[in-house]
Amino acid sequence: MSQAKTLEMLISREQIAETVKRMARQIEGDYPAEMPLLVAVLKGSFVFLADLVRQMHRSVELDFLRLSSYGSGTESSGNIKLRMGVTSPIRGRDVLVVEDIVDMGLTTQYAYGYLRRKGASSVKICTLLDKPSRRQGRVKVDYMGFTVPNEFVVGYGLDFAERYRHLPDIYILTGGCDGP
Ligand code: IMP
Ligand code: MG
């Protein structure tokens, strides 16, 4: 029998907004000549991406990558699959990967390798959340919003079995997270 699920607020929408603004300034400052191509890793990063680009003062090109490793639970299978690749030309471009969360780091590592193999001249990583305690992959995070504890978090685009993406704040989900 599954336990009742509870949501405990971890990061408020106000904190998120302030941090996203800070990250946009930092990125713009680091690419004075030309903005990088932003490649968002679907699905979880869609809310962050939307807020991030609206804090930028220059046009940015976007593309999307869809990777999957999770089933419907909270544990990564470790077996990353490319569900949808980018369509923009990558060769010779500066690329910035936009992630919702870097947990074990395997998804980000896959995205990095994929874009490198496509000939990007640089690939940097931007993530709203970093959960460093379970890191396995070798990942250098260049832009980071918040470090989160080793808990399952939802909201602001992040889901548990496709639920909770709509929440404007970020919550820790507890109770019966181990199955669908
Ligand atoms: P990694 O390969 O373990 O780093 O997993 C990265 C992906 O797993 C993220 O892009 C998320 O989609 C998902 N993920 C990892 N931790 C969480 C979490 O706490 N809540 C929701 N999704 C998560
Ligand atoms: Mg995800």
PDB file of C-alpha atoms and ligand atoms in Angstrom:
ATOM      1  CA  MET A   1       0.000   0.000   0.000  1.00  0.00           C
ATOM      2  CA  SER A   2       1.449   3.403  -0.891  1.00  0.00           C
ATOM      3  CA  GLN A   3       1.899   6.091   1.745  1.00  0.00           C
ATOM      4  CA  ALA A   4       0.261   9.500   1.359  1.00  0.00           C
ATOM      5  CA  LYS A   5       2.471  11.913  -0.517  1.00  0.00           C
ATOM      6  CA  THR A   6       3.317  15.234   1.034  1.00  0.00           C
ATOM      7  CA  LEU A   7       4.839  18.372  -0.405  1.00  0.00           C
ATOM      8  CA  GLU A   8       7.126  20.543   1.652  1.00  0.00           C
ATOM      9  CA  MET A   9       8.176  23.848   0.142  1.00  0.00           C
ATOM     10  CA  LEU A  10      11.897  24.106  -0.482  1.00  0.00           C
ATOM     11  CA  ILE A  11      12.371  27.078  -2.837  1.00  0.00           C
ATOM     12  CA  SER A  12       9.792  29.811  -3.318  1.00  0.00           C
ATOM     13  CA  ARG A  13       8.868  31.405  -6.632  1.00  0.00           C
ATOM     14  CA  GLU A  14      10.408  34.678  -5.432  1.00  0.00           C
ATOM     15  CA  GLN A  15      13.742  33.001  -4.712  1.00  0.00           C
ATOM     16  CA  ILE A  16      13.606  31.263  -8.079  1.00  0.00           C
ATOM     17  CA  ALA A  17      12.874  34.522  -9.931  1.00  0.00           C
ATOM     18  CA  GLU A  18      15.791  36.314  -8.286  1.00  0.00           C
ATOM     19  CA  THR A  19      18.174  33.446  -9.029  1.00  0.00           C
ATOM     20  CA  VAL A  20      17.068  33.058 -12.650  1.00  0.00           C
ATOM     21  CA  LYS A  21      17.684  36.778 -13.176  1.00  0.00           C
ATOM     22  CA  ARG A  22      21.160  36.457 -11.650  1.00  0.00           C
ATOM     23  CA  MET A  23      21.954  33.495 -13.918  1.00  0.00           C
ATOM     24  CA  ALA A  24      20.790  35.349 -17.044  1.00  0.00           C
ATOM     25  CA  ARG A  25      23.077  38.293 -16.183  1.00  0.00           C
ATOM     26  CA  GLN A  26      25.998  35.946 -15.608  1.00  0.00           C
ATOM     27  CA  ILE A  27      25.474  34.121 -18.930  1.00  0.00           C
ATOM     28  CA  GLU A  28      25.109  37.360 -20.891  1.00  0.00           C
ATOM     29  CA  GLY A  29      28.283  38.685 -19.302  1.00  0.00           C
ATOM     30  CA  ASP A  30      30.230  35.572 -20.266  1.00  0.00           C
ATOM     31  CA  TYR A  31      29.206  35.738 -23.940  1.00  0.00           C
ATOM     32  CA  PRO A  32      29.711  39.401 -24.858  1.00  0.00           C
ATOM     33  CA  ALA A  33      30.088  38.838 -28.608  1.00  0.00           C
ATOM     34  CA  GLU A  34      27.448  36.281 -29.448  1.00  0.00           C
ATOM     35  CA  MET A  35      24.965  34.426 -27.321  1.00  0.00           C
ATOM     36  CA  PRO A  36      25.330  30.640 -27.227  1.00  0.00           C
ATOM     37  CA  LEU A  37      22.717  28.305 -28.676  1.00  0.00           C
ATOM     38  CA  LEU A  38      20.614  27.210 -25.713  1.00  0.00           C
ATOM     39  CA  VAL A  39      19.816  23.502 -25.805  1.00  0.00           C
ATOM     40  CA  ALA A  40      17.193  22.619 -23.230  1.00  0.00           C
ATOM     41  CA  VAL A  41      16.891  19.053 -22.024  1.00  0.00           C
ATOM     42  CA  LEU A  42      13.209  18.110 -22.072  1.00  0.00           C
ATOM     43  CA  LYS A  43      10.907  17.806 -20.410  1.00  0.00           C
ATOM     44  CA  GLY A  44      11.787  19.152 -16.978  1.00  0.00           C
ATOM     45  CA  SER A  45      13.657  22.273 -18.084  1.00  0.00           C
ATOM     46  CA  PHE A  46      10.822  23.898 -20.013  1.00  0.00           C
ATOM     47  CA  VAL A  47       9.709  26.251 -17.234  1.00  0.00           C
ATOM     48  CA  PHE A  48      13.243  27.279 -16.319  1.00  0.00           C
ATOM     49  CA  LEU A  49      14.112  27.886 -19.984  1.00  0.00           C
ATOM     50  CA  ALA A  50      11.039  30.062 -20.470  1.00  0.00           C
ATOM     51  CA  ASP A  51      11.924  32.227 -17.476  1.00  0.00           C
ATOM     52  CA  LEU A  52      15.638  32.325 -18.299  1.00  0.00           C
ATOM     53  CA  VAL A  53      15.207  33.614 -21.854  1.00  0.00           C
ATOM     54  CA  ARG A  54      12.762  36.263 -20.671  1.00  0.00           C
ATOM     55  CA  GLN A  55      15.444  37.645 -18.380  1.00  0.00           C
ATOM     56  CA  MET A  56      17.877  38.058 -21.268  1.00  0.00           C
ATOM     57  CA  HIS A  57      18.406  41.344 -23.017  1.00  0.00           C
ATOM     58  CA  ARG A  58      19.547  39.803 -26.287  1.00  0.00           C
ATOM     59  CA  SER A  59      17.957  37.332 -28.665  1.00  0.00           C
ATOM     60  CA  VAL A  60      18.913  33.738 -28.124  1.00  0.00           C
ATOM     61  CA  GLU A  61      18.493  30.751 -30.368  1.00  0.00           C
ATOM     62  CA  LEU A  62      16.926  27.681 -28.811  1.00  0.00           C
ATOM     63  CA  ASP A  63      16.878  24.015 -29.517  1.00  0.00           C
ATOM     64  CA  PHE A  64      15.681  20.966 -27.627  1.00  0.00           C
ATOM     65  CA  LEU A  65      16.940  17.574 -26.730  1.00  0.00           C
ATOM     66  CA  ARG A  66      14.847  14.874 -25.183  1.00  0.00           C
ATOM     67  CA  LEU A  67      16.589  12.255 -23.139  1.00  0.00           C
ATOM     68  CA  SER A  68      15.129   9.711 -20.824  1.00  0.00           C
ATOM     69  CA  SER A  69      16.551   7.569 -18.123  1.00  0.00           C
ATOM     70  CA  TYR A  70      13.830   7.423 -15.509  1.00  0.00           C
ATOM     71  CA  GLY A  71      10.904   5.104 -15.529  1.00  0.00           C
ATOM     72  CA  SER A  72       7.960   6.414 -13.631  1.00  0.00           C
ATOM     73  CA  GLY A  73       9.784   6.224 -10.285  1.00  0.00           C
ATOM     74  CA  THR A  74      12.476   8.342  -8.715  1.00  0.00           C
ATOM     75  CA  GLU A  75      15.556   6.272  -9.561  1.00  0.00           C
ATOM     76  CA  SER A  76      17.458   6.793 -12.779  1.00  0.00           C
ATOM     77  CA  SER A  77      17.852   3.571 -14.719  1.00  0.00           C
ATOM     78  CA  GLY A  78      21.316   4.798 -15.679  1.00  0.00           C
ATOM     79  CA  ASN A  79      20.541   3.849 -19.254  1.00  0.00           C
ATOM     80  CA  ILE A  80      20.146   7.127 -21.104  1.00  0.00           C
ATOM     81  CA  LYS A  81      18.173   7.098 -24.336  1.00  0.00           C
ATOM     82  CA  LEU A  82      18.049   9.830 -26.952  1.00  0.00           C
ATOM     83  CA  ARG A  83      14.346  10.358 -27.641  1.00  0.00           C
ATOM     84  CA  MET A  84      14.698  13.508 -29.735  1.00  0.00           C
ATOM     85  CA  GLY A  85      17.793  15.208 -31.095  1.00  0.00           C
ATOM     86  CA  VAL A  86      18.456  18.832 -32.019  1.00  0.00           C
ATOM     87  CA  THR A  87      17.737  20.139 -35.502  1.00  0.00           C
ATOM     88  CA  SER A  88      19.998  23.231 -35.470  1.00  0.00           C
ATOM     89  CA  PRO A  89      23.472  23.005 -36.961  1.00  0.00           C
ATOM     90  CA  ILE A  90      25.870  22.552 -34.048  1.00  0.00           C
ATOM     91  CA  ARG A  91      29.297  22.452 -35.695  1.00  0.00           C
ATOM     92  CA  GLY A  92      31.443  25.388 -34.644  1.00  0.00           C
ATOM     93  CA  ARG A  93      28.889  26.837 -32.255  1.00  0.00           C
ATOM     94  CA  ASP A  94      29.007  27.727 -28.604  1.00  0.00           C
ATOM     95  CA  VAL A  95      26.294  25.713 -26.907  1.00  0.00           C
ATOM     96  CA  LEU A  96      24.773  26.031 -23.458  1.00  0.00           C
ATOM     97  CA  VAL A  97      22.873  23.027 -22.115  1.00  0.00           C
ATOM     98  CA  VAL A  98      19.893  24.060 -19.987  1.00  0.00           C
ATOM     99  CA  GLU A  99      18.928  21.496 -17.357  1.00  0.00           C
ATOM    100  CA  ASP A 100      16.331  21.449 -14.616  1.00  0.00           C
ATOM    101  CA  ILE A 101      18.433  19.359 -12.248  1.00  0.00           C
ATOM    102  CA  VAL A 102      21.746  17.541 -12.294  1.00  0.00           C
ATOM    103  CA  ASP A 103      21.420  14.537 -10.039  1.00  0.00           C
ATOM    104  CA  MET A 104      23.624  11.546 -10.847  1.00  0.00           C
ATOM    105  CA  GLY A 105      24.915  13.563 -13.772  1.00  0.00           C
ATOM    106  CA  LEU A 106      24.427  10.863 -16.378  1.00  0.00           C
ATOM    107  CA  THR A 107      21.860  12.771 -18.409  1.00  0.00           C
ATOM    108  CA  THR A 108      24.013  15.869 -18.514  1.00  0.00           C
ATOM    109  CA  GLN A 109      27.077  13.839 -19.398  1.00  0.00           C
ATOM    110  CA  TYR A 110      25.162  12.293 -22.303  1.00  0.00           C
ATOM    111  CA  ALA A 111      23.984  15.723 -23.532  1.00  0.00           C
ATOM    112  CA  TYR A 112      27.536  17.065 -23.316  1.00  0.00           C
ATOM    113  CA  GLY A 113      28.967  14.154 -25.319  1.00  0.00           C
ATOM    114  CA  TYR A 114      26.188  14.321 -27.885  1.00  0.00           C
ATOM    115  CA  LEU A 115      26.800  18.015 -28.572  1.00  0.00           C
ATOM    116  CA  ARG A 116      30.575  17.559 -28.646  1.00  0.00           C
ATOM    117  CA  ARG A 117      30.210  14.760 -31.185  1.00  0.00           C
ATOM    118  CA  LYS A 118      28.123  17.106 -33.302  1.00  0.00           C
ATOM    119  CA  GLY A 119      31.095  19.466 -33.400  1.00  0.00           C
ATOM    120  CA  ALA A 120      30.150  22.239 -30.949  1.00  0.00           C
ATOM    121  CA  SER A 121      33.139  24.487 -30.362  1.00  0.00           C
ATOM    122  CA  SER A 122      32.209  24.809 -26.689  1.00  0.00           C
ATOM    123  CA  VAL A 123      29.605  23.183 -24.469  1.00  0.00           C
ATOM    124  CA  LYS A 124      28.745  24.654 -21.090  1.00  0.00           C
ATOM    125  CA  ILE A 125      26.180  23.459 -18.569  1.00  0.00           C
ATOM    126  CA  CYS A 126      23.535  25.566 -16.893  1.00  0.00           C
ATOM    127  CA  THR A 127      21.238  23.965 -14.328  1.00  0.00           C
ATOM    128  CA  LEU A 128      18.685  25.448 -12.002  1.00  0.00           C
ATOM    129  CA  LEU A 129      19.204  22.737  -9.388  1.00  0.00           C
ATOM    130  CA  ASP A 130      22.225  20.714  -8.424  1.00  0.00           C
ATOM    131  CA  LYS A 131      21.938  17.573  -6.281  1.00  0.00           C
ATOM    132  CA  PRO A 132      25.632  16.760  -5.890  1.00  0.00           C
ATOM    133  CA  SER A 133      25.339  13.994  -3.299  1.00  0.00           C
ATOM    134  CA  ARG A 134      24.529  11.259  -5.812  1.00  0.00           C
ATOM    135  CA  ARG A 135      26.884  12.328  -8.587  1.00  0.00           C
ATOM    136  CA  GLN A 136      28.304   9.513 -10.731  1.00  0.00           C
ATOM    137  CA  GLY A 137      29.016  11.093 -14.080  1.00  0.00           C
ATOM    138  CA  ARG A 138      31.834  13.542 -14.652  1.00  0.00           C
ATOM    139  CA  VAL A 139      30.020  16.831 -15.025  1.00  0.00           C
ATOM    140  CA  LYS A 140      31.309  20.356 -14.758  1.00  0.00           C
ATOM    141  CA  VAL A 141      28.423  22.655 -13.976  1.00  0.00           C
ATOM    142  CA  ASP A 142      29.142  26.179 -15.227  1.00  0.00           C
ATOM    143  CA  TYR A 143      25.968  27.954 -14.068  1.00  0.00           C
ATOM    144  CA  MET A 144      24.007  26.749 -11.066  1.00  0.00           C
ATOM    145  CA  GLY A 145      20.950  28.124  -9.334  1.00  0.00           C
ATOM    146  CA  PHE A 146      20.508  26.179  -6.100  1.00  0.00           C
ATOM    147  CA  THR A 147      22.107  23.195  -4.436  1.00  0.00           C
ATOM    148  CA  VAL A 148      19.409  20.828  -3.181  1.00  0.00           C
ATOM    149  CA  PRO A 149      19.623  18.046  -0.608  1.00  0.00           C
ATOM    150  CA  ASN A 150      19.343  14.374  -1.509  1.00  0.00           C
ATOM    151  CA  GLU A 151      15.552  14.438  -1.692  1.00  0.00           C
ATOM    152  CA  PHE A 152      13.134  14.107  -4.575  1.00  0.00           C
ATOM    153  CA  VAL A 153      11.979  17.546  -5.660  1.00  0.00           C
ATOM    154  CA  VAL A 154       9.040  18.561  -7.820  1.00  0.00           C
ATOM    155  CA  GLY A 155       7.452  21.686  -9.228  1.00  0.00           C
ATOM    156  CA  TYR A 156       8.633  24.430 -11.606  1.00  0.00           C
ATOM    157  CA  GLY A 157       8.755  21.882 -14.449  1.00  0.00           C
ATOM    158  CA  LEU A 158      10.041  18.937 -12.419  1.00  0.00           C
ATOM    159  CA  ASP A 159       7.738  15.970 -12.143  1.00  0.00           C
ATOM    160  CA  PHE A 160       7.113  12.778 -10.325  1.00  0.00           C
ATOM    161  CA  ALA A 161       5.470  10.387 -12.803  1.00  0.00           C
ATOM    162  CA  GLU A 162       4.322  13.425 -14.863  1.00  0.00           C
ATOM    163  CA  ARG A 163       2.677  15.108 -11.887  1.00  0.00           C
ATOM    164  CA  TYR A 164       3.466  18.416 -10.165  1.00  0.00           C
ATOM    165  CA  ARG A 165       5.193  20.129 -13.117  1.00  0.00           C
ATOM    166  CA  HIS A 166       2.707  22.994 -12.898  1.00  0.00           C
ATOM    167  CA  LEU A 167       3.617  24.109  -9.370  1.00  0.00           C
ATOM    168  CA  PRO A 168       5.254  27.561  -9.384  1.00  0.00           C
ATOM    169  CA  ASP A 169       7.491  26.792  -6.388  1.00  0.00           C
ATOM    170  CA  ILE A 170       9.832  23.844  -5.748  1.00  0.00           C
ATOM    171  CA  TYR A 171       8.844  21.226  -3.167  1.00  0.00           C
ATOM    172  CA  ILE A 172      10.331  18.152  -1.556  1.00  0.00           C
ATOM    173  CA  LEU A 173       8.061  15.185  -2.244  1.00  0.00           C
ATOM    174  CA  THR A 174       7.907  12.591   0.479  1.00  0.00           C
ATOM    175  CA  GLY A 175       5.938   9.414   1.032  1.00  0.00           C
ATOM    176  CA  GLY A 176       5.689   6.566  -1.432  1.00  0.00           C
ATOM    177  CA  CYS A 177       8.162   7.911  -3.965  1.00  0.00           C
ATOM    178  CA  ASP A 178       9.472   4.499  -4.876  1.00  0.00           C
ATOM    179  CA  GLY A 179       6.820   3.427  -7.271  1.00  0.00           C
ATOM    180  CA  PRO A 180       4.294   4.909  -9.650  1.00  0.00           C
TER     181      PRO A 180
HETATM  182  P1  IMP B   1      20.641  12.340 -13.682  1.00  0.00           P
HETATM  183  O1  IMP B   1      21.023  11.636 -14.947  1.00  0.00           O
HETATM  184  O2  IMP B   1      20.540  11.432 -12.507  1.00  0.00           O
HETATM  185  O3  IMP B   1      21.498  13.558 -13.381  1.00  0.00           O
HETATM  186  O4  IMP B   1      19.159  12.794 -13.853  1.00  0.00           O
HETATM  187  C1  IMP B   1      18.818  13.937 -14.460  1.00  0.00           C
HETATM  188  C2  IMP B   1      17.342  13.973 -14.764  1.00  0.00           C
HETATM  189  O5  IMP B   1      16.590  13.197 -13.835  1.00  0.00           O
HETATM  190  C3  IMP B   1      16.853  15.386 -14.616  1.00  0.00           C
HETATM  191  O6  IMP B   1      16.925  16.083 -15.831  1.00  0.00           O
HETATM  192  C4  IMP B   1      15.440  15.185 -14.121  1.00  0.00           C
HETATM  193  O7  IMP B   1      14.580  15.074 -15.226  1.00  0.00           O
HETATM  194  C5  IMP B   1      15.457  13.877 -13.371  1.00  0.00           C
HETATM  195  N1  IMP B   1      15.572  14.079 -11.907  1.00  0.00           N
HETATM  196  C6  IMP B   1      16.647  13.872 -11.110  1.00  0.00           C
HETATM  197  N2  IMP B   1      16.392  14.183  -9.828  1.00  0.00           N
HETATM  198  C7  IMP B   1      15.114  14.614  -9.813  1.00  0.00           C
HETATM  199  C8  IMP B   1      14.241  15.119  -8.763  1.00  0.00           C
HETATM  200  O8  IMP B   1      14.602  15.239  -7.579  1.00  0.00           O
HETATM  201  N3  IMP B   1      12.999  15.467  -9.164  1.00  0.00           N
HETATM  202  C9  IMP B   1      12.551  15.369 -10.447  1.00  0.00           C
HETATM  203  N4  IMP B   1      13.322  14.920 -11.460  1.00  0.00           N
HETATM  204  C10 IMP B   1      14.588  14.549 -11.138  1.00  0.00           C
HETATM  205 MG    MG B   2      13.322  14.873 -16.332  1.00  0.00          MG
END
